[in-house]
Amino acid sequence: MNTWVRYAAYADRIEPLSRSYAAWARSLDDELVAILDEVPEQQRQPELLFAVARRLGADPSDPGALRAIGREARPALVAALASATVQANDPRRLGPVVPLFAALAARASRPLGLVDAGAAAGLCSIPDRVTLDHRTSETRVPAERAPVLSSRPDSSGRDDHGGVRTELVRMHTAVDEPAVRLVADVSGVLPAPASRPIRIGARIALDPNPIDLAAPGAFDRLVEAVPPEATDRIALMRDAARATLAVPPVRIRGTLPGDLDRALNALPDGVEPVVLTTGTLVYVPGADRQRFVDRVRDRGVHWIALERTGILRGVAATLPDDVDAADPDAFATASLDGVAMAVSDPFGVRVRWLRDTNL
């Protein structure tokens, strides 16, 4: 995708959530584009550029700060971008993922052995520590009146405000505290609630630069890619960090696809291996991306993914014809063993389920 187009689309998408990041995306000039052209395509993601710029001292509240860093610290910016692997590790991405783990856990005779590929700090390595509710709705007034969903359900989990009844359905209860509470607005072929808790017998965090949350300043580094206005998101990440510290993964420094075997081989006997990727493969060049997919298949292990719609050809081939990758609510595809199971917005909070997860 053209850099100008990518950043313009990002600005439109992020503006309702972050005016500062939208302004930075729209501040792109020829000099910044030239800098981005010096690094591999997968390193040109807006969140990556913004995180590196903040690390170098740019203030997101100043719309001109990004251009200033480009002018005043170009060598440092290029060097940092070339090697950066910043991922915000947004735990909301677990919303479309937890039902897939629950479906695997229900079929498995042994605990799952999780390899979180591109784990960063491991905030998505805790599907068992998530209490997930699905919020469904039923319109009870004529469609032309465009009802608005209320966020105030009654004690039963139902909400009759605005002409729409919403109902919260408990999909999975965290196995222990500390935990994360997530709510996803859902439609389509709704999964059944988990029949039993997700059991994780081992966790491996594979990342080029894995973050040890116990290290001083680690959490601050983690939120560098998060828009400063996203205070609720940062609070949720803090909850996820506490949960992760309670069950810390074994950290392995490595990249995909070359170090996947090493991570899988580090799992102990007696677990059912499953590889997880959440927003990871966009940073892996196309040829290596396919080699990763092929290696997962060759190893015969399970694979759960939440990746940008369309970047995985095999997964995209299993999508229904009415899924439009340009639709913000189909930005990402959740898949199980290479088969598309759901599409969602970039943050995993609005989910359209496509298939029965228990098949």
GROMACS .gro file of C-alpha atoms in nm:
model
  359
    1MET     CA    1   0.000   0.000   0.000
    2ASN     CA    2   0.121   0.352  -0.083
    3THR     CA    3   0.260   0.523   0.230
    4TRP     CA    4   0.049   0.835   0.184
    5VAL     CA    5  -0.267   0.626   0.144
    6ARG     CA    6  -0.179   0.408   0.444
    7TYR     CA    7  -0.133   0.705   0.675
    8ALA     CA    8  -0.442   0.885   0.547
    9ALA     CA    9  -0.653   0.574   0.608
   10TYR     CA   10  -0.499   0.534   0.953
   11ALA     CA   11  -0.581   0.896   1.038
   12ASP     CA   12  -0.945   0.848   0.944
   13ARG     CA   13  -0.963   0.525   1.144
   14ILE     CA   14  -0.791   0.653   1.458
   15GLU     CA   15  -0.941   1.004   1.476
   16PRO     CA   16  -1.248   0.908   1.685
   17LEU     CA   17  -1.009   0.760   1.941
   18SER     CA   18  -0.704   0.983   1.919
   19ARG     CA   19  -0.689   1.329   1.768
   20SER     CA   20  -0.317   1.348   1.843
   21TYR     CA   21  -0.231   1.034   1.645
   22ALA     CA   22  -0.465   1.140   1.363
   23ALA     CA   23  -0.285   1.475   1.348
   24TRP     CA   24   0.053   1.300   1.341
   25ALA     CA   25  -0.061   1.072   1.059
   26ARG     CA   26  -0.181   1.374   0.860
   27SER     CA   27   0.146   1.560   0.927
   28LEU     CA   28   0.331   1.322   0.696
   29ASP     CA   29   0.556   1.514   0.457
   30ASP     CA   30   0.805   1.425   0.184
   31GLU     CA   31   1.091   1.398   0.433
   32LEU     CA   32   0.903   1.151   0.657
   33VAL     CA   33   0.798   0.945   0.356
   34ALA     CA   34   1.163   0.933   0.244
   35ILE     CA   35   1.260   0.808   0.591
   36LEU     CA   36   0.994   0.538   0.579
   37ASP     CA   37   1.115   0.437   0.233
   38GLU     CA   38   1.454   0.356   0.390
   39VAL     CA   39   1.311   0.077   0.608
   40PRO     CA   40   1.137  -0.248   0.512
   41GLU     CA   41   0.770  -0.219   0.424
   42GLN     CA   42   0.656  -0.400   0.737
   43GLN     CA   43   0.841  -0.141   0.950
   44ARG     CA   44   0.633   0.151   0.816
   45GLN     CA   45   0.327   0.092   1.034
   46PRO     CA   46   0.201   0.420   1.187
   47GLU     CA   47   0.197   0.280   1.542
   48LEU     CA   48   0.558   0.171   1.503
   49LEU     CA   49   0.672   0.511   1.376
   50PHE     CA   50   0.484   0.692   1.651
   51ALA     CA   51   0.621   0.467   1.926
   52VAL     CA   52   0.978   0.519   1.806
   53ALA     CA   53   0.922   0.894   1.775
   54ARG     CA   54   0.792   0.911   2.133
   55ARG     CA   55   1.093   0.713   2.253
   56LEU     CA   56   1.313   0.974   2.085
   57GLY     CA   57   1.131   1.252   2.268
   58ALA     CA   58   0.845   1.359   2.038
   59ASP     CA   59   0.538   1.488   2.223
   60PRO     CA   60   0.209   1.357   2.072
   61SER     CA   61   0.028   1.672   2.185
   62ASP     CA   62   0.240   1.872   1.937
   63PRO     CA   63   0.117   1.809   1.579
   64GLY     CA   64   0.452   1.924   1.441
   65ALA     CA   65   0.669   1.707   1.665
   66LEU     CA   66   0.677   1.412   1.425
   67ARG     CA   67   0.812   1.624   1.140
   68ALA     CA   68   1.062   1.783   1.378
   69ILE     CA   69   1.200   1.444   1.481
   70GLY     CA   70   1.231   1.355   1.113
   71ARG     CA   71   1.438   1.666   1.049
   72GLU     CA   72   1.644   1.677   1.368
   73ALA     CA   73   1.705   1.308   1.442
   74ARG     CA   74   1.682   1.140   1.104
   75PRO     CA   75   1.971   0.890   1.150
   76ALA     CA   76   1.843   0.782   1.492
   77LEU     CA   77   1.486   0.754   1.363
   78VAL     CA   78   1.587   0.540   1.065
   79ALA     CA   79   1.805   0.314   1.281
   80ALA     CA   80   1.536   0.269   1.545
   81LEU     CA   81   1.264   0.204   1.288
   82ALA     CA   82   1.473  -0.056   1.108
   83SER     CA   83   1.500  -0.273   1.419
   84ALA     CA   84   1.189  -0.176   1.617
   85THR     CA   85   0.933  -0.442   1.704
   86VAL     CA   86   0.704  -0.231   1.919
   87GLN     CA   87   0.366  -0.392   1.974
   88ALA     CA   88   0.109  -0.250   2.209
   89ASN     CA   89  -0.009  -0.603   2.291
   90ASP     CA   90  -0.367  -0.484   2.320
   91PRO     CA   91  -0.546  -0.743   2.539
   92ARG     CA   92  -0.878  -0.656   2.372
   93ARG     CA   93  -0.756  -0.871   2.083
   94LEU     CA   94  -0.828  -1.168   2.307
   95GLY     CA   95  -1.200  -1.104   2.258
   96PRO     CA   96  -1.222  -1.297   1.926
   97VAL     CA   97  -0.948  -1.537   2.039
   98VAL     CA   98  -1.077  -1.673   2.371
   99PRO     CA   99  -1.371  -1.867   2.215
  100LEU     CA  100  -1.124  -2.036   1.980
  101PHE     CA  101  -0.905  -2.139   2.272
  102ALA     CA  102  -1.215  -2.259   2.454
  103ALA     CA  103  -1.315  -2.472   2.154
  104LEU     CA  104  -0.967  -2.630   2.144
  105ALA     CA  105  -0.960  -2.683   2.519
  106ALA     CA  106  -1.298  -2.857   2.508
  107ARG     CA  107  -1.166  -3.109   2.255
  108ALA     CA  108  -0.820  -3.158   2.402
  109SER     CA  109  -0.747  -3.435   2.649
  110ARG     CA  110  -0.450  -3.245   2.792
  111PRO     CA  111  -0.369  -2.882   2.878
  112LEU     CA  112  -0.273  -2.648   2.598
  113GLY     CA  113   0.090  -2.554   2.542
  114LEU     CA  114   0.086  -2.196   2.414
  115VAL     CA  115   0.351  -2.038   2.191
  116ASP     CA  116   0.266  -1.669   2.158
  117ALA     CA  117   0.460  -1.564   1.848
  118GLY     CA  118   0.530  -1.192   1.853
  119ALA     CA  119   0.440  -1.183   2.219
  120ALA     CA  120   0.610  -0.857   2.323
  121ALA     CA  121   0.520  -0.859   2.694
  122GLY     CA  122   0.277  -1.151   2.672
  123LEU     CA  123  -0.045  -0.960   2.739
  124CYS     CA  124  -0.220  -1.188   2.490
  125SER     CA  125  -0.066  -1.503   2.639
  126ILE     CA  126  -0.341  -1.523   2.902
  127PRO     CA  127  -0.663  -1.649   2.735
  128ASP     CA  128  -0.730  -1.855   3.049
  129ARG     CA  129  -0.717  -1.537   3.260
  130VAL     CA  130  -0.996  -1.366   3.064
  131THR     CA  131  -1.356  -1.337   3.170
  132LEU     CA  132  -1.536  -1.274   2.840
  133ASP     CA  133  -1.893  -1.163   2.782
  134HIS     CA  134  -2.064  -1.148   2.444
  135ARG     CA  135  -2.314  -0.866   2.403
  136THR     CA  136  -2.590  -0.945   2.156
  137SER     CA  137  -2.874  -0.721   2.047
  138GLU     CA  138  -3.222  -0.757   1.907
  139THR     CA  139  -3.390  -0.461   1.737
  140ARG     CA  140  -3.745  -0.407   1.860
  141VAL     CA  141  -3.839  -0.094   1.662
  142PRO     CA  142  -3.859  -0.030   1.287
  143ALA     CA  143  -3.517  -0.030   1.123
  144GLU     CA  144  -3.565   0.320   0.980
  145ARG     CA  145  -3.561   0.464   1.334
  146ALA     CA  146  -3.192   0.367   1.371
  147PRO     CA  147  -3.195   0.268   1.738
  148VAL     CA  148  -2.889   0.332   1.952
  149LEU     CA  149  -2.754   0.059   2.177
  150SER     CA  150  -2.737   0.147   2.543
  151SER     CA  151  -2.444   0.054   2.762
  152ARG     CA  152  -2.665   0.025   3.074
  153PRO     CA  153  -2.800  -0.331   3.096
  154ASP     CA  154  -3.022  -0.422   3.391
  155SER     CA  155  -2.926  -0.674   3.658
  156SER     CA  156  -3.020  -0.964   3.431
  157GLY     CA  157  -2.781  -0.845   3.162
  158ARG     CA  158  -3.065  -0.718   2.941
  159ASP     CA  159  -3.123  -0.363   2.827
  160ASP     CA  160  -3.447  -0.228   2.683
  161HIS     CA  161  -3.325   0.129   2.633
  162GLY     CA  162  -3.336   0.288   2.289
  163GLY     CA  163  -3.561   0.026   2.136
  164VAL     CA  164  -3.290  -0.239   2.140
  165ARG     CA  165  -3.259  -0.522   2.388
  166THR     CA  166  -2.901  -0.617   2.461
  167GLU     CA  167  -2.800  -0.925   2.649
  168LEU     CA  168  -2.468  -1.022   2.801
  169VAL     CA  169  -2.375  -1.388   2.764
  170ARG     CA  170  -2.085  -1.519   2.971
  171MET     CA  171  -1.852  -1.700   2.730
  172HIS     CA  172  -1.564  -1.785   2.959
  173THR     CA  173  -1.476  -1.724   3.322
  174ALA     CA  174  -1.114  -1.663   3.418
  175VAL     CA  175  -0.958  -1.958   3.595
  176ASP     CA  176  -0.809  -1.734   3.864
  177GLU     CA  177  -0.730  -1.379   3.967
  178PRO     CA  178  -0.576  -1.142   3.870
  179ALA     CA  179  -0.771  -1.147   3.546
  180VAL     CA  180  -0.902  -0.930   3.262
  181ARG     CA  181  -1.270  -0.859   3.191
  182LEU     CA  182  -1.365  -0.813   2.825
  183VAL     CA  183  -1.698  -0.744   2.653
  184ALA     CA  184  -1.739  -0.791   2.277
  185ASP     CA  185  -2.037  -0.682   2.067
  186VAL     CA  186  -2.117  -0.984   1.851
  187SER     CA  187  -2.332  -1.100   1.561
  188GLY     CA  188  -2.347  -1.393   1.323
  189VAL     CA  189  -2.302  -1.761   1.412
  190LEU     CA  190  -2.254  -1.714   1.784
  191PRO     CA  191  -2.027  -1.961   1.965
  192ALA     CA  192  -2.157  -2.160   2.256
  193PRO     CA  193  -2.025  -2.058   2.600
  194ALA     CA  194  -1.716  -2.247   2.713
  195SER     CA  195  -1.804  -2.589   2.850
  196ARG     CA  196  -1.505  -2.580   3.083
  197PRO     CA  197  -1.224  -2.339   3.169
  198ILE     CA  198  -0.929  -2.306   2.934
  199ARG     CA  199  -0.633  -2.500   3.072
  200ILE     CA  200  -0.286  -2.370   2.983
  201GLY     CA  201  -0.006  -2.605   3.084
  202ALA     CA  202   0.287  -2.402   2.949
  203ARG     CA  203   0.347  -2.059   2.792
  204ILE     CA  204   0.627  -1.956   2.559
  205ALA     CA  205   0.665  -1.591   2.454
  206LEU     CA  206   0.858  -1.570   2.126
  207ASP     CA  207   0.965  -1.221   2.021
  208PRO     CA  208   1.269  -1.046   1.872
  209ASN     CA  209   1.276  -0.830   2.184
  210PRO     CA  210   1.059  -0.990   2.452
  211ILE     CA  211   0.959  -0.755   2.733
  212ASP     CA  212   1.004  -0.863   3.093
  213LEU     CA  213   0.718  -0.691   3.274
  214ALA     CA  214   0.905  -0.729   3.602
  215ALA     CA  215   1.185  -0.502   3.476
  216PRO     CA  216   1.180  -0.133   3.577
  217GLY     CA  217   1.005   0.083   3.317
  218ALA     CA  218   0.884  -0.215   3.114
  219PHE     CA  219   0.517  -0.118   3.123
  220ASP     CA  220   0.598   0.240   3.016
  221ARG     CA  221   0.783   0.102   2.714
  222LEU     CA  222   0.487  -0.118   2.632
  223VAL     CA  223   0.239   0.170   2.612
  224GLU     CA  224   0.457   0.388   2.387
  225ALA     CA  225   0.250   0.278   2.086
  226VAL     CA  226  -0.082   0.351   2.258
  227PRO     CA  227  -0.245   0.689   2.186
  228PRO     CA  228  -0.219   0.907   2.497
  229GLU     CA  229  -0.597   0.965   2.498
  230ALA     CA  230  -0.663   0.591   2.538
  231THR     CA  231  -0.667   0.593   2.918
  232ASP     CA  232  -0.921   0.309   2.944
  233ARG     CA  233  -0.708   0.095   2.714
  234ILE     CA  234  -0.397   0.164   2.920
  235ALA     CA  235  -0.587   0.068   3.237
  236LEU     CA  236  -0.694  -0.259   3.072
  237MET     CA  237  -0.334  -0.325   2.971
  238ARG     CA  238  -0.231  -0.269   3.331
  239ASP     CA  239  -0.484  -0.534   3.441
  240ALA     CA  240  -0.346  -0.771   3.178
  241ALA     CA  241   0.009  -0.699   3.294
  242ARG     CA  242  -0.085  -0.800   3.648
  243ALA     CA  243  -0.243  -1.121   3.517
  244THR     CA  244   0.062  -1.196   3.303
  245LEU     CA  245   0.300  -1.144   3.594
  246ALA     CA  246   0.099  -1.402   3.789
  247VAL     CA  247   0.167  -1.666   3.519
  248PRO     CA  248   0.477  -1.535   3.336
  249PRO     CA  249   0.570  -1.702   3.009
  250VAL     CA  250   0.913  -1.840   2.929
  251ARG     CA  251   1.065  -1.571   2.707
  252ILE     CA  252   1.256  -1.674   2.394
  253ARG     CA  253   1.430  -1.416   2.178
  254GLY     CA  254   1.368  -1.501   1.813
  255THR     CA  255   1.185  -1.425   1.492
  256LEU     CA  256   0.940  -1.590   1.256
  257PRO     CA  257   0.962  -1.828   1.088
  258GLY     CA  258   1.319  -1.924   1.178
  259ASP     CA  259   1.276  -1.966   1.552
  260LEU     CA  260   0.929  -2.121   1.556
  261ASP     CA  261   1.067  -2.474   1.588
  262ARG     CA  262   1.288  -2.370   1.880
  263ALA     CA  263   0.987  -2.227   2.063
  264LEU     CA  264   0.769  -2.532   1.997
  265ASN     CA  265   1.049  -2.764   2.105
  266ALA     CA  266   1.072  -2.575   2.435
  267LEU     CA  267   0.720  -2.686   2.532
  268PRO     CA  268   0.716  -2.968   2.785
  269ASP     CA  269   0.569  -3.310   2.720
  270GLY     CA  270   0.206  -3.357   2.812
  271VAL     CA  271   0.062  -3.042   2.650
  272GLU     CA  272  -0.130  -2.982   2.329
  273PRO     CA  273   0.077  -2.730   2.126
  274VAL     CA  274  -0.099  -2.424   1.988
  275VAL     CA  275   0.064  -2.124   1.821
  276LEU     CA  276  -0.096  -1.781   1.866
  277THR     CA  277  -0.041  -1.475   1.646
  278THR     CA  278  -0.226  -1.149   1.716
  279GLY     CA  279  -0.131  -0.865   1.485
  280THR     CA  280   0.213  -1.021   1.442
  281LEU     CA  281   0.232  -1.135   1.082
  282VAL     CA  282   0.192  -0.789   0.931
  283TYR     CA  283   0.551  -0.733   1.050
  284VAL     CA  284   0.674  -1.050   0.876
  285PRO     CA  285   0.769  -1.015   0.506
  286GLY     CA  286   0.532  -1.193   0.268
  287ALA     CA  287   0.758  -1.485   0.174
  288ASP     CA  288   0.851  -1.552   0.537
  289ARG     CA  289   0.485  -1.519   0.630
  290GLN     CA  290   0.397  -1.808   0.400
  291ARG     CA  291   0.695  -2.009   0.528
  292PHE     CA  292   0.557  -1.962   0.880
  293VAL     CA  293   0.214  -2.089   0.770
  294ASP     CA  294   0.373  -2.386   0.596
  295ARG     CA  295   0.585  -2.470   0.901
  296VAL     CA  296   0.285  -2.464   1.135
  297ARG     CA  297   0.111  -2.705   0.901
  298ASP     CA  298   0.419  -2.929   0.871
  299ARG     CA  299   0.452  -2.948   1.249
  300GLY     CA  300   0.089  -3.053   1.282
  301VAL     CA  301   0.019  -2.807   1.564
  302HIS     CA  302  -0.286  -2.590   1.619
  303TRP     CA  303  -0.274  -2.226   1.515
  304ILE     CA  304  -0.500  -1.945   1.637
  305ALA     CA  305  -0.463  -1.607   1.468
  306LEU     CA  306  -0.611  -1.260   1.469
  307GLU     CA  307  -0.444  -1.093   1.173
  308ARG     CA  308  -0.529  -0.821   0.925
  309THR     CA  309  -0.786  -0.943   0.676
  310GLY     CA  310  -0.633  -1.046   0.346
  311ILE     CA  311  -0.265  -1.078   0.442
  312LEU     CA  312  -0.295  -1.458   0.472
  313ARG     CA  313  -0.402  -1.595   0.135
  314GLY     CA  314  -0.512  -1.933   0.264
  315VAL     CA  315  -0.724  -1.785   0.541
  316ALA     CA  316  -0.871  -1.523   0.305
  317ALA     CA  317  -0.985  -1.803   0.073
  318THR     CA  318  -1.213  -1.934   0.350
  319LEU     CA  319  -1.393  -1.601   0.403
  320PRO     CA  320  -1.752  -1.560   0.281
  321ASP     CA  321  -1.792  -1.351  -0.033
  322ASP     CA  322  -1.969  -1.072   0.156
  323VAL     CA  323  -1.667  -0.990   0.375
  324ASP     CA  324  -1.508  -0.666   0.258
  325ALA     CA  325  -1.153  -0.610   0.385
  326ALA     CA  326  -1.212  -0.234   0.351
  327ASP     CA  327  -1.492  -0.252   0.610
  328PRO     CA  328  -1.357  -0.129   0.948
  329ASP     CA  329  -1.557  -0.405   1.117
  330ALA     CA  330  -1.378  -0.665   0.904
  331PHE     CA  331  -1.030  -0.520   0.954
  332ALA     CA  332  -0.904  -0.838   1.120
  333THR     CA  333  -0.980  -1.206   1.071
  334ALA     CA  334  -0.981  -1.457   1.355
  335SER     CA  335  -0.888  -1.802   1.233
  336LEU     CA  336  -0.839  -2.149   1.372
  337ASP     CA  337  -0.599  -2.383   1.195
  338GLY     CA  338  -0.609  -2.165   0.883
  339VAL     CA  339  -0.990  -2.137   0.860
  340ALA     CA  340  -1.159  -1.799   0.908
  341MET     CA  341  -1.394  -1.813   1.205
  342ALA     CA  342  -1.476  -1.443   1.258
  343VAL     CA  343  -1.399  -1.090   1.145
  344SER     CA  344  -1.364  -0.792   1.373
  345ASP     CA  345  -1.269  -0.429   1.402
  346PRO     CA  346  -0.896  -0.358   1.464
  347PHE     CA  347  -0.941  -0.389   1.840
  348GLY     CA  348  -1.147  -0.706   1.861
  349VAL     CA  349  -1.446  -0.543   2.030
  350ARG     CA  350  -1.699  -0.582   1.745
  351VAL     CA  351  -1.701  -0.938   1.619
  352ARG     CA  352  -1.900  -1.110   1.346
  353TRP     CA  353  -1.879  -1.485   1.388
  354LEU     CA  354  -1.877  -1.675   1.059
  355ARG     CA  355  -1.869  -2.042   1.162
  356ASP     CA  356  -1.953  -2.263   1.455
  357THR     CA  357  -1.636  -2.287   1.664
  358ASN     CA  358  -1.726  -2.639   1.774
  359LEU     CA  359  -1.707  -2.792   1.427
   0.00000   0.00000   0.00000
